[in-house]
Structure formats: structure tokens, C-alpha cells
Coordinates of C-alpha atoms in Angstrom, one line a residue:
M1 CA -100.8 -5.2 6.9
K2 CA -101.4 -7.9 4.3
P3 CA -98.2 -8.6 1.9
T4 CA -99.2 -7.0 -1.4
L5 CA -99.4 -9.9 -4.0
P6 CA -98.5 -10.1 -7.8
P7 CA -101.1 -9.5 -10.3
R8 CA -102.5 -12.8 -11.4
N9 CA -101.5 -12.5 -14.8
A10 CA -98.0 -11.6 -13.7
A11 CA -97.9 -14.9 -11.7
R12 CA -98.9 -17.0 -14.8
R13 CA -96.0 -15.3 -16.9
A14 CA -93.6 -16.0 -14.4
I15 CA -94.8 -19.7 -14.3
T16 CA -94.4 -20.1 -18.1
L17 CA -91.1 -18.3 -18.2
L18 CA -90.0 -20.5 -15.5
V19 CA -91.2 -23.9 -17.6
L20 CA -89.8 -22.3 -20.8
V21 CA -86.4 -21.9 -19.0
L22 CA -86.6 -25.6 -17.9
A23 CA -87.4 -26.8 -21.3
L24 CA -84.4 -25.1 -22.7
I25 CA -82.2 -26.3 -19.9
S26 CA -83.5 -30.3 -20.8
Q27 CA -83.2 -29.6 -24.3
S28 CA -79.6 -28.3 -24.0
S29 CA -78.8 -31.2 -21.6
A30 CA -80.0 -33.5 -24.6
L31 CA -78.2 -31.8 -27.3
A32 CA -74.8 -32.1 -25.2
A33 CA -75.2 -35.7 -25.3
F34 CA -72.8 -36.1 -28.3
G35 CA -70.4 -39.1 -27.4
L36 CA -69.6 -42.8 -28.0
T37 CA -70.7 -45.7 -25.3
E38 CA -70.3 -49.2 -25.0
S39 CA -73.0 -51.4 -24.1
G40 CA -74.4 -55.2 -24.3
G41 CA -72.0 -55.8 -27.4
F42 CA -72.9 -52.2 -29.3
Y43 CA -71.0 -49.2 -30.1
I44 CA -73.7 -46.5 -29.0
V45 CA -73.3 -43.4 -31.3
D46 CA -75.2 -40.2 -30.3
T47 CA -75.0 -37.3 -32.2
G48 CA -76.3 -34.9 -29.6
A49 CA -78.8 -33.6 -32.1
G50 CA -81.6 -36.4 -32.3
L51 CA -79.9 -39.2 -34.0
V52 CA -78.5 -42.2 -31.7
F53 CA -77.3 -45.6 -33.4
K54 CA -76.0 -49.0 -32.4
V55 CA -73.0 -50.5 -34.1
N56 CA -73.1 -54.4 -33.6
R57 CA -69.7 -55.2 -32.3
G58 CA -69.5 -58.8 -33.7
S59 CA -71.0 -58.1 -37.1
G60 CA -70.2 -54.6 -37.8
G61 CA -73.8 -53.7 -38.9
I62 CA -76.3 -51.2 -37.5
R63 CA -79.0 -52.6 -35.3
S64 CA -80.8 -49.7 -34.2
I65 CA -81.3 -46.3 -35.6
V66 CA -83.2 -44.0 -33.2
W67 CA -84.4 -40.7 -34.4
N68 CA -86.0 -38.2 -32.4
G69 CA -87.2 -41.2 -29.9
T70 CA -88.5 -43.4 -32.8
E71 CA -86.9 -46.5 -33.7
L72 CA -86.6 -46.7 -37.4
N73 CA -84.7 -49.9 -38.0
D74 CA -86.1 -52.9 -39.0
P75 CA -86.4 -54.8 -35.4
N76 CA -85.5 -58.2 -37.0
P77 CA -82.2 -58.7 -35.5
K78 CA -81.2 -60.5 -39.0
K79 CA -82.0 -57.3 -40.9
E80 CA -79.1 -55.1 -39.6
S81 CA -78.4 -52.1 -41.8
G82 CA -74.8 -52.8 -43.4
I83 CA -72.7 -53.8 -46.0
A84 CA -74.1 -57.0 -48.4
S85 CA -76.6 -58.8 -46.0
G86 CA -74.4 -59.0 -43.4
L87 CA -70.6 -59.2 -42.9
G88 CA -70.6 -62.0 -40.3
G89 CA -67.7 -62.3 -37.8
S90 CA -65.9 -58.9 -38.0
T91 CA -63.7 -56.9 -35.8
V92 CA -65.1 -53.6 -35.0
T93 CA -63.2 -50.7 -33.3
A94 CA -64.3 -47.3 -32.3
K95 CA -62.1 -43.8 -31.2
A96 CA -64.0 -40.5 -30.5
N97 CA -62.4 -37.1 -29.8
L98 CA -64.1 -33.9 -29.0
K99 CA -65.9 -33.3 -32.3
T100 CA -65.7 -36.8 -34.2
I101 CA -66.3 -40.6 -33.7
V102 CA -64.8 -43.2 -36.1
I103 CA -65.9 -46.9 -36.0
T104 CA -64.0 -49.3 -38.3
V105 CA -65.0 -52.5 -39.1
S106 CA -62.6 -55.2 -40.9
T107 CA -63.1 -58.4 -42.1
D108 CA -60.0 -60.9 -42.2
S109 CA -59.1 -63.3 -45.0
A110 CA -61.2 -66.1 -43.8
N111 CA -64.6 -64.1 -44.2
G112 CA -67.4 -66.1 -45.6
V113 CA -69.0 -62.9 -47.1
V114 CA -66.4 -60.5 -48.3
A115 CA -62.4 -60.8 -47.3
N116 CA -60.5 -58.3 -46.3
L117 CA -63.0 -55.4 -46.3
T118 CA -63.0 -52.3 -44.1
H119 CA -65.9 -50.3 -43.6
Y120 CA -65.9 -47.1 -41.9
Y121 CA -68.9 -45.0 -39.7
V122 CA -68.0 -41.5 -39.0
V123 CA -70.2 -38.8 -37.1
Q124 CA -69.4 -35.1 -36.3
E125 CA -70.8 -33.6 -33.1
G126 CA -74.5 -32.0 -33.8
V127 CA -74.7 -33.4 -37.2
N128 CA -77.1 -36.0 -38.0
N129 CA -75.5 -37.5 -40.8
I130 CA -73.6 -41.1 -40.7
Y131 CA -70.6 -40.5 -43.5
M132 CA -69.2 -43.9 -44.6
A133 CA -66.6 -45.2 -46.7
T134 CA -65.9 -49.0 -47.8
Y135 CA -62.4 -50.3 -48.8
A136 CA -62.9 -53.5 -50.7
T137 CA -60.3 -55.7 -51.8
K138 CA -62.0 -58.4 -53.3
E139 CA -65.5 -58.9 -54.5
P140 CA -68.3 -59.8 -51.9
N141 CA -69.5 -63.9 -52.7
V142 CA -72.7 -62.5 -53.7
G143 CA -71.0 -60.7 -56.6
E144 CA -72.0 -57.0 -55.5
L145 CA -70.8 -54.3 -53.4
R146 CA -73.8 -52.7 -51.5
W147 CA -74.9 -50.7 -48.7
I148 CA -78.4 -51.5 -47.3
T149 CA -80.3 -49.3 -44.9
R150 CA -83.2 -51.6 -43.8
L151 CA -85.8 -49.5 -42.2
Q152 CA -89.5 -50.0 -40.9
T153 CA -92.1 -49.4 -43.6
G154 CA -94.7 -48.0 -41.1
P155 CA -92.8 -44.4 -40.2
F156 CA -92.3 -44.2 -44.1
P157 CA -95.4 -43.8 -46.2
N158 CA -93.1 -42.0 -48.8
A159 CA -90.9 -43.7 -51.1
P160 CA -89.8 -43.3 -54.6
I161 CA -93.0 -44.9 -56.4
D162 CA -91.3 -46.9 -59.2
S163 CA -89.2 -49.0 -56.7
D164 CA -92.0 -49.3 -54.0
N165 CA -93.5 -52.6 -53.8
R166 CA -96.0 -52.2 -51.3
G167 CA -99.3 -52.7 -52.7
T168 CA -98.4 -55.2 -55.3
T169 CA -99.8 -58.7 -55.4
G170 CA -96.5 -61.0 -56.7
A171 CA -93.6 -61.3 -58.7
I172 CA -93.9 -61.6 -62.4
E173 CA -90.4 -61.8 -63.3
S174 CA -87.7 -64.0 -61.3
K175 CA -88.3 -62.9 -57.4
D176 CA -87.6 -59.2 -57.9
V177 CA -90.1 -57.7 -60.3
F178 CA -93.6 -57.3 -59.1
G179 CA -96.9 -56.5 -60.4
N180 CA -100.4 -55.8 -59.3
S181 CA -102.9 -58.1 -60.7
A182 CA -105.7 -55.4 -60.5
T183 CA -104.0 -52.4 -62.2
G184 CA -101.5 -53.7 -64.2
I185 CA -98.8 -51.7 -62.9
T186 CA -95.2 -52.9 -62.0
R187 CA -92.6 -52.0 -59.4
S188 CA -89.2 -53.1 -58.8
K189 CA -86.0 -52.3 -56.9
Y190 CA -84.5 -51.8 -60.4
Y191 CA -86.7 -48.8 -61.5
G192 CA -85.4 -46.4 -58.8
N193 CA -82.4 -46.2 -60.8
Q194 CA -81.3 -42.7 -62.0
R195 CA -78.2 -42.5 -63.9
A196 CA -74.9 -42.3 -62.2
M197 CA -73.8 -39.0 -63.3
D198 CA -77.2 -37.6 -61.9
L199 CA -77.1 -39.4 -58.0
S200 CA -76.7 -36.7 -55.5
I201 CA -79.3 -37.4 -52.7
R202 CA -82.5 -39.3 -52.4
G203 CA -84.7 -41.1 -49.7
I204 CA -87.5 -41.7 -48.1
T205 CA -90.2 -39.8 -45.9
G206 CA -92.4 -39.7 -43.3
P207 CA -94.3 -37.5 -40.7
G208 CA -91.5 -35.4 -39.1
R209 CA -88.6 -37.7 -40.5
G210 CA -86.7 -38.5 -43.7
V211 CA -83.8 -40.7 -44.3
F212 CA -81.5 -39.8 -47.6
M213 CA -78.6 -41.5 -49.1
A214 CA -75.9 -39.1 -50.6
Y215 CA -73.8 -41.1 -52.8
G216 CA -70.9 -39.4 -53.0
N217 CA -68.0 -40.2 -55.3
R218 CA -68.4 -43.1 -57.8
E219 CA -64.7 -43.2 -59.0
G220 CA -64.5 -46.7 -58.0
S221 CA -67.9 -48.0 -59.2
S222 CA -68.5 -49.3 -62.8
G223 CA -70.3 -48.9 -65.8
G224 CA -69.7 -45.0 -66.3
P225 CA -71.9 -41.9 -66.3
F226 CA -75.0 -43.3 -67.6
Y227 CA -74.8 -46.6 -65.6
R228 CA -78.1 -47.4 -63.6
D229 CA -78.4 -49.4 -60.7
I230 CA -80.6 -49.8 -57.5
Q231 CA -81.2 -47.0 -55.0
N232 CA -84.5 -48.2 -53.1
Q233 CA -86.7 -51.0 -52.7
S234 CA -89.9 -49.9 -50.7
T235 CA -88.1 -48.5 -47.3
E236 CA -84.9 -49.9 -48.1
V237 CA -82.1 -47.3 -48.7
Y238 CA -79.0 -48.4 -50.8
N239 CA -76.0 -47.3 -52.3
Y240 CA -74.8 -49.9 -54.9
M241 CA -71.2 -49.5 -55.3
N242 CA -70.7 -52.1 -57.9
S243 CA -72.9 -54.9 -59.4
G244 CA -73.4 -57.2 -62.2
H245 CA -76.5 -55.5 -63.2
G246 CA -76.4 -54.7 -67.1
N247 CA -72.6 -53.9 -66.3
P248 CA -70.5 -53.6 -69.1
D249 CA -67.4 -52.1 -67.2
V250 CA -64.6 -53.9 -65.0
R251 CA -64.8 -53.8 -61.3
R252 CA -62.5 -51.8 -59.6
L253 CA -60.7 -53.1 -56.8
P254 CA -59.0 -52.5 -54.6
M255 CA -60.7 -49.1 -54.1
L256 CA -62.0 -47.0 -51.2
Y257 CA -65.5 -46.4 -52.3
G258 CA -66.9 -43.3 -51.1
P259 CA -66.9 -41.2 -49.0
Y260 CA -70.9 -41.5 -49.0
A261 CA -73.4 -40.5 -46.1
L262 CA -76.9 -41.5 -44.6
C263 CA -78.7 -38.1 -43.9
F264 CA -81.6 -37.6 -41.2
T265 CA -83.9 -34.9 -41.3
N266 CA -87.4 -33.7 -40.7
G267 CA -88.6 -34.8 -44.0
T268 CA -86.9 -32.2 -45.9
T269 CA -84.5 -33.2 -48.6
P270 CA -80.9 -31.9 -47.2
A271 CA -78.2 -30.5 -49.5
V272 CA -75.4 -32.9 -50.4
P273 CA -73.1 -32.6 -47.3
E274 CA -69.7 -31.7 -47.5
M275 CA -67.6 -34.9 -47.1
S276 CA -64.0 -33.8 -48.0
F277 CA -63.1 -33.9 -44.3
M278 CA -63.0 -37.7 -44.7
S279 CA -59.8 -37.7 -46.7
G280 CA -57.9 -36.3 -43.3
L281 CA -58.9 -39.2 -41.2
G282 CA -56.4 -41.7 -42.6
L283 CA -59.0 -44.1 -44.0
T284 CA -57.5 -47.1 -46.0
G285 CA -57.1 -46.4 -49.6
S286 CA -57.6 -42.4 -49.3
V287 CA -55.9 -40.2 -51.6
P288 CA -55.9 -36.5 -50.6
A289 CA -56.2 -33.9 -53.2
A290 CA -52.4 -33.3 -53.3
G291 CA -52.2 -36.9 -54.7
R292 CA -54.5 -36.2 -57.5
G293 CA -54.2 -34.5 -60.7
S294 CA -56.5 -32.7 -63.4
V295 CA -57.4 -32.3 -67.3
T296 CA -58.3 -29.1 -68.8
C297 CA -59.6 -28.8 -72.5
S298 CA -60.1 -25.1 -73.8
S299 CA -63.0 -26.0 -76.5
V300 CA -64.8 -29.2 -78.0
T301 CA -66.4 -28.1 -81.5
G302 CA -68.5 -30.1 -84.2
R303 CA -71.0 -30.4 -81.4
D304 CA -74.9 -30.3 -82.0
A305 CA -76.6 -27.4 -80.2
H306 CA -79.6 -30.1 -79.3
Y307 CA -77.7 -32.2 -77.0
A308 CA -75.2 -31.7 -73.7
Y309 CA -72.1 -33.4 -74.1
T310 CA -70.2 -35.6 -71.3
I311 CA -66.7 -36.0 -71.0
G312 CA -65.9 -39.3 -69.2
F313 CA -62.3 -40.7 -68.0
S314 CA -61.8 -44.4 -67.6
N315 CA -59.2 -47.0 -66.7
S316 CA -59.0 -50.0 -64.7
T317 CA -58.6 -48.1 -61.6
A318 CA -61.0 -45.5 -61.9
Q319 CA -63.7 -43.6 -63.5
Y320 CA -64.9 -39.9 -63.7
W321 CA -66.8 -37.5 -65.7
T322 CA -67.9 -33.8 -66.3
V323 CA -69.9 -31.6 -68.3
A324 CA -68.7 -29.6 -71.1
N325 CA -69.5 -26.0 -71.4
A326 CA -72.5 -25.4 -73.7
A327 CA -71.1 -22.3 -75.2
N328 CA -67.7 -23.5 -76.2
G329 CA -67.2 -27.3 -75.1
A330 CA -64.6 -26.1 -72.6
F331 CA -64.3 -28.7 -69.9
T332 CA -62.0 -29.0 -66.5
M333 CA -62.2 -32.6 -64.6
A334 CA -60.2 -32.3 -61.2
G335 CA -59.7 -34.8 -58.7
L336 CA -58.2 -37.8 -60.8
L337 CA -56.0 -40.4 -59.4
P338 CA -52.8 -40.7 -61.5
G339 CA -52.7 -42.9 -64.3
T340 CA -53.5 -43.0 -68.1
Y341 CA -57.0 -42.8 -69.1
T342 CA -59.2 -43.5 -72.0
M343 CA -61.3 -40.1 -72.3
Q344 CA -64.4 -40.1 -74.4
V345 CA -66.5 -37.2 -75.4
Y346 CA -70.3 -38.2 -75.4
K347 CA -73.2 -36.5 -77.5
N348 CA -76.1 -37.5 -75.1
E349 CA -74.9 -41.1 -74.2
L350 CA -72.9 -41.9 -77.3
S351 CA -69.5 -41.5 -77.5
V352 CA -68.5 -39.5 -80.5
Y353 CA -64.5 -38.7 -79.5
T354 CA -62.1 -41.1 -78.2
D355 CA -58.7 -40.5 -76.8
A356 CA -57.0 -43.7 -75.3
S357 CA -53.8 -41.9 -73.8
V358 CA -54.6 -39.0 -71.5
T359 CA -52.0 -39.0 -68.7
V360 CA -52.7 -37.3 -65.3
A361 CA -50.1 -36.8 -62.9
A362 CA -50.4 -36.1 -58.9
G363 CA -50.3 -32.6 -58.1
K364 CA -50.3 -31.4 -62.1
A365 CA -53.0 -30.0 -64.7
T366 CA -52.9 -31.8 -67.8
A367 CA -54.0 -29.6 -70.8
H368 CA -55.6 -31.3 -73.6
N369 CA -55.5 -29.9 -76.9
P370 CA -58.6 -28.4 -78.3
I371 CA -61.0 -31.2 -79.6
A372 CA -63.1 -31.6 -83.0
I373 CA -65.6 -34.1 -83.3
T374 CA -65.4 -35.8 -86.7
S375 CA -66.9 -39.3 -86.1
D376 CA -70.9 -38.1 -85.0
P377 CA -72.7 -40.5 -87.1
S378 CA -75.4 -37.7 -87.7
A379 CA -72.8 -36.2 -89.8
V380 CA -74.0 -38.2 -92.7
V381 CA -76.9 -36.5 -94.5
P382 CA -79.2 -39.7 -95.3
L383 CA -82.0 -39.9 -97.5
W384 CA -84.2 -40.9 -94.5
R385 CA -83.7 -41.2 -90.6
I386 CA -85.6 -42.4 -88.1
G387 CA -84.8 -41.1 -84.6
D388 CA -81.1 -39.8 -83.8
W389 CA -77.8 -40.9 -83.3
D390 CA -77.5 -40.0 -79.6
G391 CA -77.2 -43.3 -77.8
T392 CA -80.5 -43.7 -76.6
P393 CA -83.8 -45.0 -77.3
L394 CA -85.8 -42.6 -75.6
E395 CA -87.2 -40.5 -78.9
F396 CA -89.0 -43.9 -79.7
L397 CA -92.2 -45.6 -78.4
N398 CA -92.1 -46.9 -74.7
G399 CA -88.3 -45.4 -74.8
D400 CA -89.3 -42.7 -72.0
K401 CA -90.7 -46.0 -70.0
I402 CA -87.9 -48.3 -70.0
T403 CA -86.1 -47.3 -66.9
S404 CA -89.3 -47.0 -64.7
M405 CA -91.4 -50.0 -65.4
H406 CA -91.5 -53.8 -66.8
P407 CA -92.3 -54.0 -70.5
S408 CA -95.5 -55.7 -69.8
D409 CA -96.8 -52.7 -67.7
K410 CA -100.3 -51.7 -68.8
R411 CA -98.8 -48.1 -69.0
M412 CA -96.9 -48.9 -72.0
A413 CA -98.1 -48.7 -75.3
S414 CA -98.4 -51.5 -77.6
W415 CA -95.3 -52.7 -78.6
D416 CA -96.5 -53.5 -82.3
P417 CA -97.3 -49.9 -83.7
G418 CA -97.6 -51.2 -87.0
T419 CA -95.7 -50.5 -90.1
Y420 CA -93.4 -47.3 -90.2
I421 CA -94.0 -45.0 -93.1
V422 CA -91.1 -42.7 -93.9
G423 CA -92.6 -39.4 -94.1
T424 CA -95.7 -40.1 -92.3
S425 CA -94.9 -41.8 -89.0
T426 CA -93.2 -40.2 -86.2
P427 CA -90.7 -42.4 -83.8
A428 CA -92.5 -41.3 -80.6
K429 CA -95.7 -43.4 -82.0
G430 CA -94.4 -45.5 -84.8
M431 CA -91.2 -47.0 -83.9
Q432 CA -91.0 -49.5 -80.7
A433 CA -88.1 -48.7 -78.7
C434 CA -87.3 -52.6 -78.3
Q435 CA -87.5 -55.5 -80.0
W436 CA -87.8 -59.0 -78.7
K437 CA -87.5 -62.4 -80.7
A438 CA -90.4 -64.0 -78.8
V439 CA -93.1 -60.9 -78.7
P440 CA -95.3 -61.5 -81.5
G441 CA -95.8 -58.5 -83.8
N442 CA -93.0 -56.6 -82.3
N443 CA -90.6 -58.9 -83.3
N444 CA -90.7 -57.8 -87.2
K445 CA -90.4 -54.5 -88.0
T446 CA -91.5 -53.1 -91.3
I447 CA -90.7 -49.6 -93.0
Q448 CA -91.8 -48.5 -96.2
F449 CA -89.9 -45.6 -98.0
T450 CA -89.9 -44.4 -101.6
L451 CA -87.4 -43.9 -103.8
T452 CA -87.2 -42.3 -107.6
D453 CA -85.3 -43.8 -110.5
A454 CA -82.4 -41.8 -109.8
Q455 CA -82.3 -43.6 -106.4
V456 CA -82.1 -46.8 -107.1
K457 CA -78.5 -47.4 -106.6
A458 CA -76.0 -49.2 -104.2
S459 CA -77.1 -47.7 -100.6
T460 CA -76.6 -48.2 -96.8
I461 CA -78.8 -49.1 -94.1
R462 CA -77.4 -48.8 -90.6
I463 CA -79.4 -49.8 -87.6
G464 CA -78.0 -48.8 -84.1
I465 CA -78.6 -50.4 -80.7
T466 CA -77.9 -49.5 -77.3
T467 CA -78.0 -53.1 -75.6
A468 CA -78.7 -56.7 -76.6
A469 CA -79.8 -59.7 -74.6
G470 CA -79.2 -63.1 -75.7
G471 CA -76.9 -62.3 -78.8
A472 CA -79.6 -60.4 -80.4
R473 CA -78.9 -58.2 -83.6
P474 CA -81.3 -57.0 -86.5
N475 CA -81.7 -59.5 -89.4
L476 CA -82.5 -57.3 -92.1
K477 CA -84.7 -57.9 -95.5
V478 CA -85.2 -55.2 -98.2
N479 CA -88.0 -56.3 -100.8
S480 CA -86.8 -59.8 -101.7
W481 CA -83.1 -59.4 -100.6
N482 CA -81.9 -60.9 -97.7
A483 CA -78.8 -59.4 -95.9
P484 CA -76.1 -61.4 -94.8
A485 CA -76.1 -62.3 -90.9
Q486 CA -74.2 -60.1 -88.7
H487 CA -72.0 -61.0 -85.9
P488 CA -73.6 -60.3 -82.2
S489 CA -72.4 -57.4 -80.1
T490 CA -70.6 -57.5 -77.0
Q491 CA -72.9 -56.9 -74.1
P492 CA -73.6 -57.3 -70.7
S493 CA -74.8 -60.8 -70.1
S494 CA -77.6 -60.3 -67.4
R495 CA -80.8 -58.6 -67.6
T496 CA -81.3 -55.1 -68.9
L497 CA -84.5 -54.1 -70.7
T498 CA -86.5 -55.8 -68.2
V499 CA -84.8 -54.4 -65.1
G500 CA -84.8 -50.8 -65.9
T501 CA -82.2 -50.1 -68.3
Y502 CA -81.3 -49.9 -71.9
R503 CA -77.8 -49.1 -71.3
G504 CA -75.0 -51.7 -72.7
N505 CA -72.2 -51.0 -75.4
N506 CA -73.6 -48.8 -78.4
T507 CA -73.2 -51.0 -81.7
T508 CA -74.0 -50.1 -85.1
F509 CA -74.9 -52.7 -87.5
T510 CA -74.2 -51.4 -91.1
F511 CA -75.7 -53.3 -94.3
S512 CA -74.5 -52.5 -98.0
V513 CA -77.4 -52.9 -100.0
P514 CA -77.2 -53.7 -103.7
A515 CA -78.9 -51.5 -106.2
S516 CA -80.5 -54.9 -107.4
A517 CA -82.6 -55.0 -104.2
L518 CA -84.3 -51.6 -104.5
L519 CA -87.1 -50.2 -106.6
A520 CA -88.2 -47.1 -108.3
G521 CA -91.7 -46.2 -106.1
T522 CA -92.3 -48.0 -102.7
N523 CA -89.9 -50.2 -101.2
T524 CA -90.5 -52.4 -98.2
M525 CA -87.7 -53.1 -95.4
S526 CA -88.0 -55.4 -92.6
F527 CA -85.8 -56.4 -89.6
S528 CA -86.2 -58.8 -86.7
P529 CA -83.8 -59.9 -83.8
L530 CA -81.6 -62.9 -84.9
S531 CA -80.4 -65.1 -82.1
G532 CA -79.3 -68.9 -81.7
S533 CA -80.8 -68.3 -78.2
N534 CA -84.4 -68.8 -77.0
G535 CA -86.5 -67.5 -74.0
P536 CA -90.2 -66.7 -73.2
G537 CA -91.5 -63.2 -74.3
F538 CA -90.0 -60.0 -72.8
L539 CA -87.0 -62.4 -71.7
S540 CA -86.3 -63.6 -75.1
P541 CA -83.1 -62.4 -77.1
G542 CA -83.8 -58.5 -77.9
Y543 CA -82.2 -55.1 -78.2
S544 CA -83.0 -51.5 -77.8
L545 CA -82.6 -49.3 -80.9
D546 CA -80.7 -46.2 -81.1
C547 CA -81.4 -44.9 -84.8
I548 CA -82.1 -46.4 -88.2
E549 CA -80.9 -44.8 -91.1
F550 CA -81.0 -45.3 -95.0
S551 CA -78.1 -43.2 -97.0
Q552 CA -76.5 -43.2 -100.4
G553 CA -73.0 -41.9 -101.6
T554 CA -70.1 -40.4 -99.1
P555 CA -70.7 -38.9 -96.2
Q556 CA -71.3 -35.2 -96.3
A557 CA -71.5 -32.1 -94.4
P558 CA -74.2 -32.3 -91.2
A559 CA -77.3 -30.8 -92.3
P560 CA -78.3 -27.5 -90.7
R561 CA -79.8 -27.7 -87.2

């Protein structure tokens, strides 16, 4: 008898099943490859889940990042991903257990890039994140502490558009702000710059891949909750831990910056990873939860319901912030290093309450007395007000574009909107967000307003700014009366308004206007940037505006809102 053969379909199913089993076995073997090896002057780390990267044992930088078989890192050996633009000679060590790999990069006191720095790479089995932390005792010689992931452009067509220089035709300011001569649009690494309090996770993507930075703890950084700094440049993914880019604050050293993480996905934006496990790894400068304290407050009264309120803490060692409860202003700020802090309550971005003696002890909760805000300048009921006292120029013409494009960008409205007529004009169309000394038309702002006979009396004009360049401050004229010159404010020394930020030190200039300067009927006031310095166009002395106000008499109760 002939043997009975299985049906043809059954045979095909058996073959298909065998192929699937072999594929699963192969995949299982690949996923089981978690580990640390050493070859050719590199530590090679495999997460066992698709990510393999190489750390240069001489420099401490990452030379290769392979994601699911595709090389992502810039192939130029001089463009390793790492701290600064490369640390040069470093001591690189590694240790591994069944679940975690830790690579430590250290520089000595003679390092020409940054002395006595320790940088950590940490990987967990099956997790496609490179967790990092950086302990710095001194500022790098370049004047900024930053991590840069230097990736190839081809695999990543999608990057935050405002900081993507691809498609530009040349630099229009210094070597770091670029334009397109055909479209008039501008791009710069400075225009990818969320506020520090809004940093969570951000990155670039391409077909089947995404690389994201989770910025983590900002306690050692500078500038406070509203500070903006570089996040991306085309396909470079950054973590700027401190810099001098419009920074009004101190540098906090020594400090362990982080933890932070570089996350790899199939292109979807991941959740911010849990990084608390890093505190148990014995990293230099790490302070566990038990060595920290907290501050609580049951209420903040005197708030304006139109705004969110942020509570900030700062000293020379650390900075923190939290958001007040919208209902009653209550807040809890946990995880602070021990010390005495200046606590500020911000209405949007304007400080309206300060306590310079908040003490935090390890393992303890400090209960702050209920806070009553009494110094909000909006409490004055003026004859007229243009904008509002909130610490930003966002309500003014072009204010919504300052952080994402150069002032010369064709998408900006004209910086000379003409005379502002109180009662007719609107801040969004009639009052420019910034003034510059050498920008014609923009450099002298005229406001017309009307007074009755009874209102012709000694008055006060207040002009608030959020930052200034070149010592610029408003120079005021009312009808034929010239106000005495004001002193310049204290501001960051670097560029601000052309590199994506209006944030500096909020300052209010107060002018006492005599009754003899005013008229019954139409009055004209004008103000322009006063400075002993000069510069071309948008690089000339200038400032960004917060609010302009005309009032009489003593402060009154806030108007109903």
C-alpha cells in the first residue's frame, strides 16, 4: 500500500508554523542579548530590545547609535554625541549586573574642556532609554553645560520646525540665526525653546524611529521656571543644563544635573520615563528623597482668576517650582535640598509676592503661612492701561512670535503700527511688543489720550519691561514736557529679543508727570529707547514691553474682573 500523505493545505500550514517558530526563536535570541561588551576601544551596550550603542573609552562620547539595525549617529568621528563638543581625554569605566549597566566618564583637573566632571550612562535590560546624569564642579570652557545628540539628517525628516535649519539659505545674524531669501522665514536653534517649567519630552522622528529627550530634574539649572534655552537644531537633540543665553541667574555648581534620558521609539512620543531608580545607584552628588524636604501652603489669596500662578524657590544651590491650585492657591513643593530659599509667587510670569527666608530641612515639611498678595500692580485702577501686568509681552503686536522667529521674519507684522489711540486701538494690533533704538518707525511710540478738566492734575505713568539690551530704557515725553532720564535696569548681557526670548528681569519705570504737562482734551505722549550704546537694527539697544499705564491719585481696590 502507498503511504497516506497529509493534505497539501495541511503541509503548507505545517511549514508556515515552522517558519513562525523559527522567527520567534530568532527574535527571542535577539531580545536576550542584553549586555556590555568591550571591543576596539569602545564599550558596546545592547539593551536587548533593539538599541545598541558604543561609548568611546578615550573620550566618553557615544560614537555609534544603532536602532533596529540602522545607524543613527553622525558618522563623522569628530561628531560623537556627548557633553559639550567632546570631552577629550577622559577616564571611562563600566560595570554591569543582570539588569543594569552603568558607564562612568570622568575628567581630571587638567582637562582642557571641563575639569573634574563626571558623566553617567545608565541602561536597564529591555528598556530603550539611555539614562544620564552629569556632575559638574566647574563650568566648561565654552561657558555652557550641554548634552548634544548628533544624529544623521536622512533618517529624520521630522524635527521641530522653528529650529530646523534645513532649507535655509544662509545666516542672517551671527552664525546661528538663518533665513530663507525666497520666503523670508527664519530658523534657529534658539527657536526650539519651551519654558523650563514646560520641559517634559521632545524629539525628532522618521519612518519607524524617534529619538526624544526627557529633560528631567532642572534643580541645578539657571533662570527659573520661565527661562528658555536650546532644545533642538535640525536633527541634533539637546539638553542644555545651563548657559549664558539671556540668563539673568547664577550658575549652580557643584551640582548633579539630572537624571535625564534619551529615549528611542518607533516614532511615537513616549511618556516621560520613571527615573527615580537613579538615586539608588550611588552617583556622585545624588541626594535621596530622605535627604530632602518640602514646603506647603494652604492658600494664596488676592489672585486674578484670569491667570495661572507659579510658586518658585531659588538660592545659590538649587531652583524649583510648582503650580498653585486654581481654586484656592494651595501648593506643595516636595523634593527640595535643605537650605534657605527665596520663594516667589508669579502671576503668569510676574513676581507679585516674595519671601526671602523659607527654610527647608531634610526629611521635614515646612508649613508656610497663608499668603495674601498685596503687591500686584494691577490693583491700581488707572485712567487707562495698555496690556496687563503679567510679566510678558504676549498680548502685544508680534508678542506671540518672539520666541519662534527672528524680528525680521516676514511673518511678523510691521513693527511700526502707528499712533495708539486710547479707547480705540487694541494692544494686539496697535502696540508693538518691542522697541529698538535703530529700527525706524518702531523706535518712537506715540500714544494719544483725552483728559477732562478735572483730570488735569499730577499723574503717574508706568512703563513695564520684561528684558532689555544695551541698557535701553524708556525715554518719555508728554506733550512738550520731557521726563527726567531713568537709570538702566539690570539685565542679561547676551542677546535676547533676537534669539527667542523676552525673559530677563521685569522692571517698572515710574514717571511722575506734573499737572502743568497735561491738557484738557487731547494729549500726546511718546517714548523711545534711551541708551548710550549703539548697534544696527534689531541688534541695537531695545526692550520688550509688559504694560503701559496712566493713573492718578493713590492706589485703589482692584476693578471687578
